[in-house]
mmCIF file of C-alpha atoms (C1' of nucleotides) in Angstrom:
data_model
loop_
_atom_site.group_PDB
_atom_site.id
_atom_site.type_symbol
_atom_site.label_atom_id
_atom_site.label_comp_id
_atom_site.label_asym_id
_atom_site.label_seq_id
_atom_site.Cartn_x
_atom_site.Cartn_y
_atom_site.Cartn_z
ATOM 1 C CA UNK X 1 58.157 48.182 65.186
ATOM 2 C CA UNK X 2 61.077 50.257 64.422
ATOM 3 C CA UNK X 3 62.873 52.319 67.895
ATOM 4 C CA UNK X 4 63.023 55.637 68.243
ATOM 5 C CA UNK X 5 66.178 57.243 66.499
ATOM 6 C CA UNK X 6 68.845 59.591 67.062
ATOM 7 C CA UNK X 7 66.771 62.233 65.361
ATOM 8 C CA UNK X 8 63.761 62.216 67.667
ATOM 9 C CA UNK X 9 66.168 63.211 70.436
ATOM 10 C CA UNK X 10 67.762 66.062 68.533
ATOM 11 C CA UNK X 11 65.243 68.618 69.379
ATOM 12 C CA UNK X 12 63.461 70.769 71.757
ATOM 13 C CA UNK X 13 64.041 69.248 75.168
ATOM 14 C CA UNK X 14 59.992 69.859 75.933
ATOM 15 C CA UNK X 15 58.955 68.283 72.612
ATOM 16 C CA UNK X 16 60.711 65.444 73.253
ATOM 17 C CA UNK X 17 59.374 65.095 76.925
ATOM 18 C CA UNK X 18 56.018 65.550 75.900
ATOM 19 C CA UNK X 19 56.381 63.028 73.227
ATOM 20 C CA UNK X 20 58.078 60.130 75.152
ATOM 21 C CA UNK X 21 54.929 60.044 77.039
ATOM 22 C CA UNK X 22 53.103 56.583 76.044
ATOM 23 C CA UNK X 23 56.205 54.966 74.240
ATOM 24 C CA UNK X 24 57.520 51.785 75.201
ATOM 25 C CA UNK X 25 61.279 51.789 77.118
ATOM 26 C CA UNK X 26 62.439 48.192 77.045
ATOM 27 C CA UNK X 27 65.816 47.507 78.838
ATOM 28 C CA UNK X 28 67.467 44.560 78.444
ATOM 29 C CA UNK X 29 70.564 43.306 80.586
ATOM 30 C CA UNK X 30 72.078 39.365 81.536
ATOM 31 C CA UNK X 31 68.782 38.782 83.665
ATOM 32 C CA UNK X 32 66.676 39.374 81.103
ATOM 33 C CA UNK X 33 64.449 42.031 79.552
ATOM 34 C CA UNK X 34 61.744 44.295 80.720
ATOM 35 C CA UNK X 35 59.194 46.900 79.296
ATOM 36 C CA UNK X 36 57.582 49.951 80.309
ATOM 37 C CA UNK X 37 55.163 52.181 79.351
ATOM 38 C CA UNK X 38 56.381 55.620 79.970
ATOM 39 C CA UNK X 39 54.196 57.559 81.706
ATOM 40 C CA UNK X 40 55.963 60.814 83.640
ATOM 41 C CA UNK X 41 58.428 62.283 82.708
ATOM 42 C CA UNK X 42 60.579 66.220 83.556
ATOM 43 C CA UNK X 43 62.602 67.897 81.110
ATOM 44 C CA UNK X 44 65.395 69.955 81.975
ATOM 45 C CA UNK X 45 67.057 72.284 79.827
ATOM 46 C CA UNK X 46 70.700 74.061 79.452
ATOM 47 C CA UNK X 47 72.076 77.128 81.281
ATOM 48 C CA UNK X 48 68.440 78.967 81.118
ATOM 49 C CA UNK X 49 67.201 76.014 83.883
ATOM 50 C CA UNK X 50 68.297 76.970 87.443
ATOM 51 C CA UNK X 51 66.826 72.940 88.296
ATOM 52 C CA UNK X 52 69.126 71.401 85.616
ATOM 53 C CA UNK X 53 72.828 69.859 86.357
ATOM 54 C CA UNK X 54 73.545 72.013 83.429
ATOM 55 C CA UNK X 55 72.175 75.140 84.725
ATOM 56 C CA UNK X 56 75.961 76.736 85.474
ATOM 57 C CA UNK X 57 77.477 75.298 82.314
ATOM 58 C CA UNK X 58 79.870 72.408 81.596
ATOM 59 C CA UNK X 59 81.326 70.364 84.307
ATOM 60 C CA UNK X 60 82.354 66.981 84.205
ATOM 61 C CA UNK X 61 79.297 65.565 85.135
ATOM 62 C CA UNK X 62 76.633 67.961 83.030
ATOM 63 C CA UNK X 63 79.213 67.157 80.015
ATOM 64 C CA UNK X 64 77.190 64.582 78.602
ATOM 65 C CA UNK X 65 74.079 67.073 78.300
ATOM 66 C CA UNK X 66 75.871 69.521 75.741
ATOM 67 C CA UNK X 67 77.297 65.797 73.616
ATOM 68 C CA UNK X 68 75.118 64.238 71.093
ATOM 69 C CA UNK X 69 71.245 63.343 71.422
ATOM 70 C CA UNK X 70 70.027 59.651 72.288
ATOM 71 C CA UNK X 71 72.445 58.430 74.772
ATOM 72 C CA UNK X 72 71.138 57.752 78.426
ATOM 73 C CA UNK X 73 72.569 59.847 81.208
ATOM 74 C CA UNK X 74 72.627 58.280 85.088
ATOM 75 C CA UNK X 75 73.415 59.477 88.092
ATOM 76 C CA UNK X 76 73.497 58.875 91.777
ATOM 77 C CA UNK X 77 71.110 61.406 94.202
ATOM 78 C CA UNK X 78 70.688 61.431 97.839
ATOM 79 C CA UNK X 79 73.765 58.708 97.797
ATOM 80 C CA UNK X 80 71.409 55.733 96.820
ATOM 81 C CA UNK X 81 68.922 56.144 94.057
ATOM 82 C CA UNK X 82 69.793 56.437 90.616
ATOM 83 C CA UNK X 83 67.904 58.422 87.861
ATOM 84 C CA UNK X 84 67.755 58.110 83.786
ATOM 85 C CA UNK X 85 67.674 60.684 81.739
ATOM 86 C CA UNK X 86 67.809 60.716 78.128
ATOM 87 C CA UNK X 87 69.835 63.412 76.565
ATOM 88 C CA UNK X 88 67.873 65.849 73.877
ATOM 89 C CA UNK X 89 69.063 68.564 71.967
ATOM 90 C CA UNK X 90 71.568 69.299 69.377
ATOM 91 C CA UNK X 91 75.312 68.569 69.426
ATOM 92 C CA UNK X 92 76.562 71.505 71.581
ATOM 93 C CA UNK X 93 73.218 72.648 73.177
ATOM 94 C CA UNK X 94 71.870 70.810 76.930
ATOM 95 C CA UNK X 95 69.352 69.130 77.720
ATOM 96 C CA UNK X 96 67.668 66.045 78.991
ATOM 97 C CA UNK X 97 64.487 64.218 79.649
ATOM 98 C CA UNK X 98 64.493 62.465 83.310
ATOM 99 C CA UNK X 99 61.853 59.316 83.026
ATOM 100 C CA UNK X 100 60.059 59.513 86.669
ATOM 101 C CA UNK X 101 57.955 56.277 86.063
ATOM 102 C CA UNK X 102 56.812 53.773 83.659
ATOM 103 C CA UNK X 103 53.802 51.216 83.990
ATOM 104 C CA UNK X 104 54.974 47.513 83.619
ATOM 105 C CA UNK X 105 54.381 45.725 80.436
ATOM 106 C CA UNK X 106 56.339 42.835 80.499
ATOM 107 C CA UNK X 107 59.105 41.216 83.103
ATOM 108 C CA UNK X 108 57.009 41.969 86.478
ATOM 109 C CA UNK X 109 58.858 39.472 88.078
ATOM 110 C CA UNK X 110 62.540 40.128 87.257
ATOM 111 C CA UNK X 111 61.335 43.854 88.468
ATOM 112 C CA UNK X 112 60.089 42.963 91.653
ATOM 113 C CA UNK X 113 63.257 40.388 92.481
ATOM 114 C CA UNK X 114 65.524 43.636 91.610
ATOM 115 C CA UNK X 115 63.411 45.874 93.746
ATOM 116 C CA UNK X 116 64.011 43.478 96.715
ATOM 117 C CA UNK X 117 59.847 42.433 97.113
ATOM 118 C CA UNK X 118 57.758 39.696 97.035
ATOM 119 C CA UNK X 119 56.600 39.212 94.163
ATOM 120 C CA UNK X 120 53.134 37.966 95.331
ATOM 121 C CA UNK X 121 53.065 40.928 97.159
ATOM 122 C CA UNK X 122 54.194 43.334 95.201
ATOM 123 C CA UNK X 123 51.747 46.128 94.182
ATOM 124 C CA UNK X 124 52.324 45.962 90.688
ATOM 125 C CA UNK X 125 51.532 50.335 90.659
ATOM 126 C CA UNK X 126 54.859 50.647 93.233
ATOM 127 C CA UNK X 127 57.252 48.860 90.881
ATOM 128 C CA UNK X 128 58.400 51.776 88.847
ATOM 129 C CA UNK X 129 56.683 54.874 90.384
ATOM 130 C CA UNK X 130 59.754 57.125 90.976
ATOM 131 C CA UNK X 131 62.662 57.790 89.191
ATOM 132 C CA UNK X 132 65.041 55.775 92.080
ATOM 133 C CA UNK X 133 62.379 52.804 91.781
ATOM 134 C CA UNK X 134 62.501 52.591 88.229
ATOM 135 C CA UNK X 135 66.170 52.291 88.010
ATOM 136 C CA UNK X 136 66.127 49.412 90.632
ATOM 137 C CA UNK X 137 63.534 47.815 88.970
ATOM 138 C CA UNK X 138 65.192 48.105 85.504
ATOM 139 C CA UNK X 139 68.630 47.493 86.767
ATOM 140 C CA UNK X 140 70.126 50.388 85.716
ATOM 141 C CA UNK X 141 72.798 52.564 87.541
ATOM 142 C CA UNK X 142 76.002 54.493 86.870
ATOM 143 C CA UNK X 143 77.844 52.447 85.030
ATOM 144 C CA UNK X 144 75.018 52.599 82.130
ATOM 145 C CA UNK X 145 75.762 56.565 81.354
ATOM 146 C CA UNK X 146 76.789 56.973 78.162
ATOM 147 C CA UNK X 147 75.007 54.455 76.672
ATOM 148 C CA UNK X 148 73.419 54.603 72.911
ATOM 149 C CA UNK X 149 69.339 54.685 73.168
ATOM 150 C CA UNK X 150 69.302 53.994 69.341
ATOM 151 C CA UNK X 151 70.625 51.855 66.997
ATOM 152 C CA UNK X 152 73.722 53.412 64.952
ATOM 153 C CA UNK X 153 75.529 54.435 68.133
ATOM 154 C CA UNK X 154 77.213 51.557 68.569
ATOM 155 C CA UNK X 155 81.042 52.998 68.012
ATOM 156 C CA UNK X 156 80.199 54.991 71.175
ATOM 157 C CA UNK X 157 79.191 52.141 73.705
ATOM 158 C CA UNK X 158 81.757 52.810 76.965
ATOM 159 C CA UNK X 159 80.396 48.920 78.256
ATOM 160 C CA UNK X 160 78.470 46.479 76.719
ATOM 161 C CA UNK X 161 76.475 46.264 79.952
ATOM 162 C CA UNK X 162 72.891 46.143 78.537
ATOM 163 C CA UNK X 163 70.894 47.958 76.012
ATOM 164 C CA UNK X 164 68.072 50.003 76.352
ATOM 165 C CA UNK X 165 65.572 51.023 73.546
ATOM 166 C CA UNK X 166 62.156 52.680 72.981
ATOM 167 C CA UNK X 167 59.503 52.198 70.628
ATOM 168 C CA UNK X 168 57.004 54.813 69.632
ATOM 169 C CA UNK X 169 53.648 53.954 71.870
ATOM 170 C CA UNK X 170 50.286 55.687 72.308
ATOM 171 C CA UNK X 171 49.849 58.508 74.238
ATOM 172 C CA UNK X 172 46.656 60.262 76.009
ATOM 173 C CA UNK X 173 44.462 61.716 73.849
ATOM 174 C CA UNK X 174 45.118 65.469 73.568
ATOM 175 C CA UNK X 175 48.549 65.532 74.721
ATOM 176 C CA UNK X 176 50.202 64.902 78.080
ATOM 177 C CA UNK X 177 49.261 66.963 80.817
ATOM 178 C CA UNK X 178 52.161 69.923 82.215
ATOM 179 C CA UNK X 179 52.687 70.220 86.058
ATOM 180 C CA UNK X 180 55.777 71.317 88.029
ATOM 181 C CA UNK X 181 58.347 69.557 88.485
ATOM 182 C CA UNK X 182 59.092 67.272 91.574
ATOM 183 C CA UNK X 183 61.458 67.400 94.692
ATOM 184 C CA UNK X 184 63.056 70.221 93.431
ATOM 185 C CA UNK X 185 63.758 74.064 94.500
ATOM 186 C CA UNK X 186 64.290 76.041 91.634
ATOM 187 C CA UNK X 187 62.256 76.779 88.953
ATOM 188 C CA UNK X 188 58.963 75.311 90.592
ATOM 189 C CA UNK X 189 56.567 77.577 88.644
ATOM 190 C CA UNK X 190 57.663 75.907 85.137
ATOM 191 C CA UNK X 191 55.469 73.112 84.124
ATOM 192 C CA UNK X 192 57.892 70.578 82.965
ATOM 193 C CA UNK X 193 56.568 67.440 84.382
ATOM 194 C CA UNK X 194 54.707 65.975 81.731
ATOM 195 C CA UNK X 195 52.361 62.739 82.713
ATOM 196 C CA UNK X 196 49.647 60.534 81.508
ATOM 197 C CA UNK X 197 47.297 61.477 83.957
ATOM 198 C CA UNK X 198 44.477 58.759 83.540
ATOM 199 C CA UNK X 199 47.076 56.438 84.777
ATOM 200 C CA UNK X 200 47.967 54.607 88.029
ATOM 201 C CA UNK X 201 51.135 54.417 88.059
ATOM 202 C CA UNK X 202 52.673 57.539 88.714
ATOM 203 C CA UNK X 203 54.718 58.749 91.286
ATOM 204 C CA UNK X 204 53.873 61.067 94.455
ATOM 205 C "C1'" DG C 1 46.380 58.289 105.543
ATOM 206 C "C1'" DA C 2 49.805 62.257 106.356
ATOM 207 C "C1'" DA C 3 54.048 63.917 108.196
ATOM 208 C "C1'" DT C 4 58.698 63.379 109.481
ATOM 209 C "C1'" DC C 5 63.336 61.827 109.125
ATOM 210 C "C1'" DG C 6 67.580 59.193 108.341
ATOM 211 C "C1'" DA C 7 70.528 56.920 104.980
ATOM 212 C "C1'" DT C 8 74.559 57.840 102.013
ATOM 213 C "C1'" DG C 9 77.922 59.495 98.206
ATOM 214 C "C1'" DA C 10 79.081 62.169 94.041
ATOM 215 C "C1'" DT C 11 79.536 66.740 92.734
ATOM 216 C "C1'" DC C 12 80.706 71.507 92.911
ATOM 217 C "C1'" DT C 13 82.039 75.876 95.504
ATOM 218 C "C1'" DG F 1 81.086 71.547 103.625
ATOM 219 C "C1'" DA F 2 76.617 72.125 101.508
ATOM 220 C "C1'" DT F 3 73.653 70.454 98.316
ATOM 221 C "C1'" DC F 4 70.688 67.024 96.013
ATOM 222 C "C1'" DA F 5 65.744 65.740 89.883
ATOM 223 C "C1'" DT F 6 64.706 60.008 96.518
ATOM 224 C "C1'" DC F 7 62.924 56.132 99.072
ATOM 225 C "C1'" DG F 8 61.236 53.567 102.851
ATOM 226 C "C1'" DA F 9 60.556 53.051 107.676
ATOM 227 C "C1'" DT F 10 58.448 55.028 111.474
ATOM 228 C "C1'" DT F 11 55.438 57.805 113.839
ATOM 229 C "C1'" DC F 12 51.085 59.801 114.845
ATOM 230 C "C1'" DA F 13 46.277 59.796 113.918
#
DNA sequence: GAATCGATGATCT
DNA sequence: GATCATCGATTCA
């Protein structure tokens, strides 16, 4: 199965969200690799969305939503949890896709040793339900921003600190479902929170 | 179960 | 100095 390319990226912020819902995100670092089935996701757009870092234009942390589509943007919130966002749109133009929560496919263990549980314990639904969780549980944080999603990137790699890829997947019949967007202030009547909602792994 | 609250740091005004 | 796209522990029921 081939991974998504640069060119599924480079286009409308919402098409994108809605169609990352049921692919495959497979992150692979020193410890080993993991998979996910992406299941909720938010999309946030350029200077038209009050909710997005982008909202008042470039700074030096929204930069990386106006560059080129397919590279991963991460960032620290509330000083401890880290969030991945994939970076849509054409060359010039914001946006992003943050990936709230994926169900585990493959590498429960190396999540749940990551997350800091037992792994007999471990509700397998609370691994990666939340866009702070996921990034423990995939090992990501901020030294991964910047980093090529697809293959043909590589020039652009900051750090060879892991790779992450995903691979076109299933997703609900009929199309995701659209609710607002979570923890946020502004903007709360757009429905840009896009989930599989037979499943039981998403987050609050 | 639901509600509340503290931790903790980068970013922007 | 305020804000923040969160989580987990604690409290109360």
């Amino acid at each position: 199965m081939q991974p998504l390319r640069q060119a599924f990226f480079a286009r409308n912020t919402i098409t994108v969200a809605r169609e990352l819902v049921g692919c495959l995100l497979e992150v692979e670092a020193d410890e080993g690799k993991v998979v996910g089935r992406i299941i909720e996701v938010e999309a946030y757009e350029g200077e038209g969305d009050p909710a997005s870092h982008a909202a008042n234009g470039r700074t030096p942390r929204s930069e990386i939503m106006f560059g080129p589509p397919g590279f991963a943007y991460v960032y620290l919130i509330y000083g401890m949890h880290h969030c991945l966002n994939f970076v849509t749109e054409a060359e010039g133009t914001a946006g992003a896709v943050l990936i709230r929560a994926v169900e585990p496919v493959s590498g429960h263990e190396l999540m749940a040793v990551r997350r800091g549980l037992d792994s007999d314990i471990a509700r397998e639904k609370d691994l990666c339900s939340g866009p702070g969780r996921l990034c423990r549980a995939l090992g990501i944080d901020r030294s991964w921003n910047g980093l090529p999603l697809v293959p043909g990137l590589g020039e652009s790699i900051p750090s060879a600190i892991g790779k992450i890829r995903i691979f076109p997947g299933e997703g609900p019949p009929g199309g995701p479902v659209a609710t607002p967007r979570i923890g946020i202030r502004q903007a709360v009547d757009r429905l840009h929170r896009f989930i599989d909602s037979r499943s039981e792994y998403l987050s609050g």
